[in-house]
Amino acid sequence: MKKELEALWEEVRELSLGNSTEIDHLNSPPTPLQFLRDYVSQNKPCLISSATLHWPALSSWSQHTYLTQSLSASPNVSVHLTPHGNADALVPFPNTNNLCFASPHVQQLPFREALHLITTNSDSNSNTQKFVAYLQQQNDCFRSEYSALSSDCDDHIQWATEALGSLPEAVNLWIGNHRSVTSFHKDHYENLYAVVSGEKHFLLLPPTDYHRMYIRNYPAARYSYSQESGEFALELEKPARYVPWCSVNPYLSPENMEAEMSKFPLYFNGPKPFQCTVKPGQILYFKQN
């Protein structure tokens, strides 16, 4: 039975993604027709190079002074704080063996202060490290909180807009350090992910692997951070709310590897996820559904 299941996984992957162990890498942006035919209609991810090299952001945003000056007159930005960088993720609820879905502590700060928190709290070995700061607000935050930077990027990706038949519903800007981690998740949108500075590492699974994610309902909780004590508190939401979330953490520590692999055999014994690193000037397309 196990061999039959593995063969079925491989067959489904080959039908949807081909027999390559890597996602397609295009050296230049596709035509709208090529993008629609080869990727959108097939629900197939691709990495596109030389896609945003003309954006002024690629040169100017690496300068912190440029960012802080450009946003000095803007409203405050939403800073998300967590103890270890894993916002919107499963964590153990204090004094229990149960997991909960923890949302970050969110506070409004001037961009200069927010950027300082990100850049000065990036050392995981620091004895003074109390939190990880991440600018990860959604809901079209680039066109609201960061609108002063809008001239540094195209307002939409022309070939994608023509292929999809609509302008983007939301444009988000996320700024973090190497400790900022997003857990396995899915949503229902076409995604075009552009990197301006640094790198972003992705693990991708096709929609047919949904059953391997062990989606379960977890009680919703939220962090609160005290500046006076420098400590976090984690409290369950009231009234109680449950969030369906992936139970699998693909990055196992040596001490819990055996236990996690035995709890989630469909994931750890099945086909490996596709790995992709997005660098400045590149766009990753993928559809989560």
CSV table of C-alpha atoms in Angstrom, one decimal, residues 22-258:
chain,number,residue,atom,x,y,z
A,22,GLU,CA,12.9,22.1,-9.1
A,23,ILE,CA,10.3,24.6,-10.2
A,24,ASP,CA,10.7,26.3,-13.5
A,25,HIS,CA,13.2,29.2,-13.7
A,26,LEU,CA,12.7,31.8,-16.4
A,27,ASN,CA,15.6,34.0,-17.3
A,28,SER,CA,13.3,36.9,-18.2
A,29,PRO,CA,9.6,37.8,-17.8
A,30,PRO,CA,7.2,35.7,-19.9
A,31,THR,CA,4.6,37.0,-22.3
A,32,PRO,CA,1.1,37.2,-20.9
A,33,LEU,CA,0.1,34.3,-23.1
A,34,GLN,CA,3.0,32.2,-22.0
A,35,PHE,CA,2.4,33.0,-18.3
A,36,LEU,CA,-1.3,32.2,-18.6
A,37,ARG,CA,-0.9,29.0,-20.6
A,38,ASP,CA,2.2,27.4,-18.9
A,39,TYR,CA,1.8,28.5,-15.3
A,40,VAL,CA,-1.5,30.1,-14.3
A,41,SER,CA,-3.8,27.6,-16.0
A,42,GLN,CA,-1.7,24.7,-14.8
A,43,ASN,CA,-1.4,26.0,-11.2
A,44,LYS,CA,2.3,25.7,-11.7
A,45,PRO,CA,4.9,27.9,-9.8
A,46,CYS,CA,7.8,29.5,-11.5
A,47,LEU,CA,10.7,31.8,-10.6
A,48,ILE,CA,11.3,34.7,-12.9
A,49,SER,CA,14.6,36.5,-13.1
A,50,SER,CA,15.3,40.1,-14.4
A,51,ALA,CA,11.7,40.9,-13.6
A,52,THR,CA,12.2,44.0,-11.4
A,53,LEU,CA,15.7,45.2,-12.3
A,54,HIS,CA,14.3,48.5,-13.5
A,55,TRP,CA,12.7,49.3,-10.1
A,56,PRO,CA,14.5,52.2,-8.3
A,57,ALA,CA,13.8,50.3,-5.1
A,58,LEU,CA,16.5,47.7,-5.8
A,59,SER,CA,19.2,50.4,-5.3
A,60,SER,CA,17.6,52.9,-3.0
A,61,TRP,CA,16.0,50.6,-0.4
A,62,SER,CA,19.3,49.1,0.6
A,63,GLN,CA,20.1,52.4,2.2
A,64,HIS,CA,18.3,52.8,5.5
A,65,THR,CA,18.6,56.5,5.5
A,66,TYR,CA,16.7,56.7,2.3
A,67,LEU,CA,13.8,54.6,3.7
A,68,THR,CA,13.7,56.5,7.0
A,69,GLN,CA,13.7,59.9,5.3
A,70,SER,CA,11.1,58.9,2.7
A,71,LEU,CA,8.8,57.6,5.4
A,72,SER,CA,9.5,60.3,8.0
A,73,ALA,CA,6.2,62.1,7.4
A,74,SER,CA,4.1,59.0,7.0
A,75,PRO,CA,1.8,57.5,9.6
A,76,ASN,CA,3.1,54.9,11.9
A,77,VAL,CA,3.7,51.3,10.6
A,78,SER,CA,2.5,48.1,12.2
A,79,VAL,CA,5.3,46.2,13.9
A,80,HIS,CA,4.7,42.5,14.8
A,81,LEU,CA,6.6,41.2,17.8
A,82,THR,CA,7.1,37.5,18.8
A,83,PRO,CA,9.6,35.8,21.1
A,84,HIS,CA,11.3,33.7,18.4
A,85,GLY,CA,10.2,35.1,15.0
A,86,ASN,CA,7.4,32.6,14.3
A,87,ALA,CA,4.3,34.8,14.0
A,88,ASP,CA,1.0,33.2,13.1
A,89,ALA,CA,2.2,29.8,14.0
A,90,LEU,CA,1.6,26.9,16.4
A,91,VAL,CA,3.4,27.2,19.8
A,92,PRO,CA,2.9,25.4,23.1
A,93,PHE,CA,0.5,27.1,25.4
A,94,PRO,CA,2.2,27.9,28.7
A,95,ASN,CA,2.1,25.2,31.4
A,96,THR,CA,0.3,22.7,29.2
A,97,ASN,CA,1.2,20.1,26.5
A,98,ASN,CA,-1.3,21.6,24.1
A,99,LEU,CA,-0.6,23.7,21.0
A,100,CYS,CA,-2.3,26.9,20.1
A,101,PHE,CA,-2.3,29.2,17.1
A,102,ALA,CA,-0.4,32.3,18.3
A,103,SER,CA,-0.7,35.7,16.7
A,104,PRO,CA,1.9,38.3,17.3
A,105,HIS,CA,1.8,41.4,19.5
A,106,VAL,CA,1.2,44.4,17.1
A,107,GLN,CA,2.1,47.9,17.9
A,108,GLN,CA,2.3,51.2,15.9
A,109,LEU,CA,5.6,52.9,15.6
A,110,PRO,CA,7.4,55.4,13.4
A,111,PHE,CA,9.2,53.6,10.7
A,112,ARG,CA,12.6,54.7,12.0
A,113,GLU,CA,12.0,53.0,15.3
A,114,ALA,CA,10.5,49.9,13.7
A,115,LEU,CA,13.5,49.5,11.4
A,116,HIS,CA,15.8,49.9,14.4
A,117,LEU,CA,14.0,47.1,16.2
A,118,ILE,CA,14.5,44.8,13.2
A,119,THR,CA,18.1,45.5,12.6
A,120,THR,CA,19.3,45.5,16.2
A,121,ASN,CA,17.4,42.4,17.3
A,122,SER,CA,18.6,40.0,14.6
A,123,ASP,CA,21.3,38.1,16.7
A,124,SER,CA,19.8,34.9,18.1
A,125,ASN,CA,22.8,34.4,20.3
A,126,SER,CA,22.5,37.8,22.1
A,127,ASN,CA,21.8,37.6,25.8
A,128,THR,CA,19.8,40.7,25.6
A,129,GLN,CA,17.6,39.5,22.8
A,130,LYS,CA,13.9,39.5,24.0
A,131,PHE,CA,11.9,39.5,20.7
A,132,VAL,CA,12.0,39.3,17.0
A,133,ALA,CA,10.4,42.3,15.1
A,134,TYR,CA,8.9,41.9,11.7
A,135,LEU,CA,7.0,44.3,9.5
A,136,GLN,CA,4.5,41.8,8.1
A,137,GLN,CA,1.2,43.7,8.0
A,138,GLN,CA,-1.1,42.5,5.3
A,139,ASN,CA,-4.4,44.0,3.9
A,140,ASP,CA,-2.7,46.1,1.2
A,141,CYS,CA,-0.2,47.7,3.6
A,142,PHE,CA,2.2,49.0,0.9
A,143,ARG,CA,-0.5,51.3,-0.5
A,144,SER,CA,-1.5,52.5,2.9
A,145,GLU,CA,1.4,52.5,5.4
A,146,TYR,CA,4.2,52.8,2.8
A,147,SER,CA,2.6,54.8,0.1
A,148,ALA,CA,5.5,57.3,0.2
A,149,LEU,CA,7.6,54.6,-1.5
A,150,SER,CA,5.1,53.8,-4.3
A,151,SER,CA,7.1,55.5,-7.0
A,152,ASP,CA,10.1,53.2,-6.4
A,153,CYS,CA,8.1,50.2,-7.8
A,154,ASP,CA,5.7,49.5,-10.6
A,155,ASP,CA,2.2,49.6,-9.3
A,156,HIS,CA,1.5,46.3,-11.0
A,157,ILE,CA,3.3,43.6,-13.0
A,158,GLN,CA,2.1,44.2,-16.6
A,159,TRP,CA,2.4,40.7,-18.0
A,160,ALA,CA,0.7,39.2,-15.0
A,161,THR,CA,-2.1,41.8,-15.0
A,162,GLU,CA,-2.8,41.0,-18.7
A,163,ALA,CA,-2.7,37.2,-18.0
A,164,LEU,CA,-4.9,37.4,-14.9
A,165,GLY,CA,-7.3,40.0,-16.2
A,166,SER,CA,-7.2,42.2,-13.2
A,167,LEU,CA,-5.0,44.6,-11.2
A,168,PRO,CA,-3.7,43.3,-7.8
A,169,GLU,CA,-6.2,43.3,-5.1
A,170,ALA,CA,-3.5,43.9,-2.4
A,171,VAL,CA,0.1,44.9,-2.4
A,172,ASN,CA,2.1,44.2,0.8
A,173,LEU,CA,5.6,45.1,1.9
A,174,TRP,CA,7.3,42.9,4.5
A,175,ILE,CA,10.6,43.7,6.1
A,176,GLY,CA,12.4,41.3,8.5
A,177,ASN,CA,15.7,39.7,9.3
A,178,HIS,CA,16.9,36.1,9.1
A,179,ARG,CA,14.9,35.1,12.2
A,180,SER,CA,11.6,36.0,10.6
A,181,VAL,CA,9.8,32.7,9.8
A,182,THR,CA,6.4,32.0,8.2
A,183,SER,CA,4.9,28.6,8.9
A,184,PHE,CA,3.3,26.3,6.4
A,185,HIS,CA,0.0,27.8,5.3
A,186,LYS,CA,-2.3,28.2,2.3
A,187,ASP,CA,-4.6,31.0,1.1
A,188,HIS,CA,-6.7,31.5,-2.0
A,189,TYR,CA,-4.9,34.1,-4.1
A,190,GLU,CA,-2.5,34.3,-7.0
A,191,ASN,CA,0.9,35.4,-5.5
A,192,LEU,CA,3.7,37.3,-7.1
A,193,TYR,CA,6.5,37.6,-4.5
A,194,ALA,CA,9.3,40.1,-5.4
A,195,VAL,CA,12.4,40.4,-3.3
A,196,VAL,CA,14.1,43.9,-3.2
A,197,SER,CA,16.9,43.2,-0.7
A,198,GLY,CA,18.2,40.1,0.9
A,199,GLU,CA,16.8,36.6,0.2
A,200,LYS,CA,13.6,34.7,0.9
A,201,HIS,CA,13.5,30.9,1.2
A,202,PHE,CA,10.4,29.0,0.3
A,203,LEU,CA,9.2,25.5,0.7
A,204,LEU,CA,6.4,24.7,-1.8
A,205,LEU,CA,3.9,21.8,-1.9
A,206,PRO,CA,1.3,21.2,-4.6
A,207,PRO,CA,-2.4,21.4,-3.6
A,208,THR,CA,-2.7,17.7,-4.0
A,209,ASP,CA,-0.4,17.3,-0.9
A,210,TYR,CA,-3.0,19.0,1.3
A,211,HIS,CA,-3.7,15.7,3.1
A,212,ARG,CA,0.0,15.6,4.2
A,213,MET,CA,-0.3,18.8,6.1
A,214,TYR,CA,-2.4,17.3,9.0
A,215,ILE,CA,-4.7,20.3,9.1
A,216,ARG,CA,-6.3,20.5,12.6
A,217,ASN,CA,-8.2,23.1,14.6
A,218,TYR,CA,-6.2,24.9,17.2
A,219,PRO,CA,-7.4,27.5,19.8
A,220,ALA,CA,-6.4,31.0,18.8
A,221,ALA,CA,-4.2,33.0,21.1
A,222,ARG,CA,-2.3,36.3,21.0
A,223,TYR,CA,1.0,37.5,22.4
A,224,SER,CA,1.2,40.7,24.4
A,225,TYR,CA,4.5,42.3,25.1
A,226,SER,CA,5.4,44.4,28.1
A,227,GLN,CA,8.1,47.0,27.5
A,228,GLU,CA,8.6,47.4,31.3
A,229,SER,CA,9.4,43.8,32.0
A,230,GLY,CA,10.6,42.9,28.5
A,231,GLU,CA,8.5,39.7,28.7
A,232,PHE,CA,5.7,38.2,26.6
A,233,ALA,CA,2.4,36.8,27.8
A,234,LEU,CA,0.3,34.5,25.7
A,235,GLU,CA,-3.4,34.5,26.2
A,236,LEU,CA,-6.2,32.6,24.6
A,237,GLU,CA,-8.7,34.7,22.7
A,238,LYS,CA,-12.1,35.3,24.3
A,239,PRO,CA,-14.6,34.3,23.1
A,240,ALA,CA,-12.9,31.1,22.1
A,241,ARG,CA,-12.0,30.8,18.4
A,242,TYR,CA,-10.4,27.9,16.5
A,243,VAL,CA,-8.1,28.2,13.5
A,244,PRO,CA,-7.5,25.4,11.0
A,245,TRP,CA,-3.7,25.2,10.6
A,246,CYS,CA,-1.0,22.9,9.4
A,247,SER,CA,0.4,20.7,12.2
A,248,VAL,CA,3.7,20.0,10.4
A,249,ASN,CA,6.9,21.9,11.2
A,250,PRO,CA,9.4,20.9,8.4
A,251,TYR,CA,12.4,22.2,10.4
A,252,LEU,CA,13.0,19.5,13.0
A,253,SER,CA,15.3,19.9,15.9
A,254,PRO,CA,17.4,16.8,16.9
A,255,GLU,CA,15.6,16.3,20.2
A,256,ASN,CA,12.1,16.1,18.7
A,257,MET,CA,12.9,14.6,15.3
A,258,GLU,CA,11.8,11.1,16.0
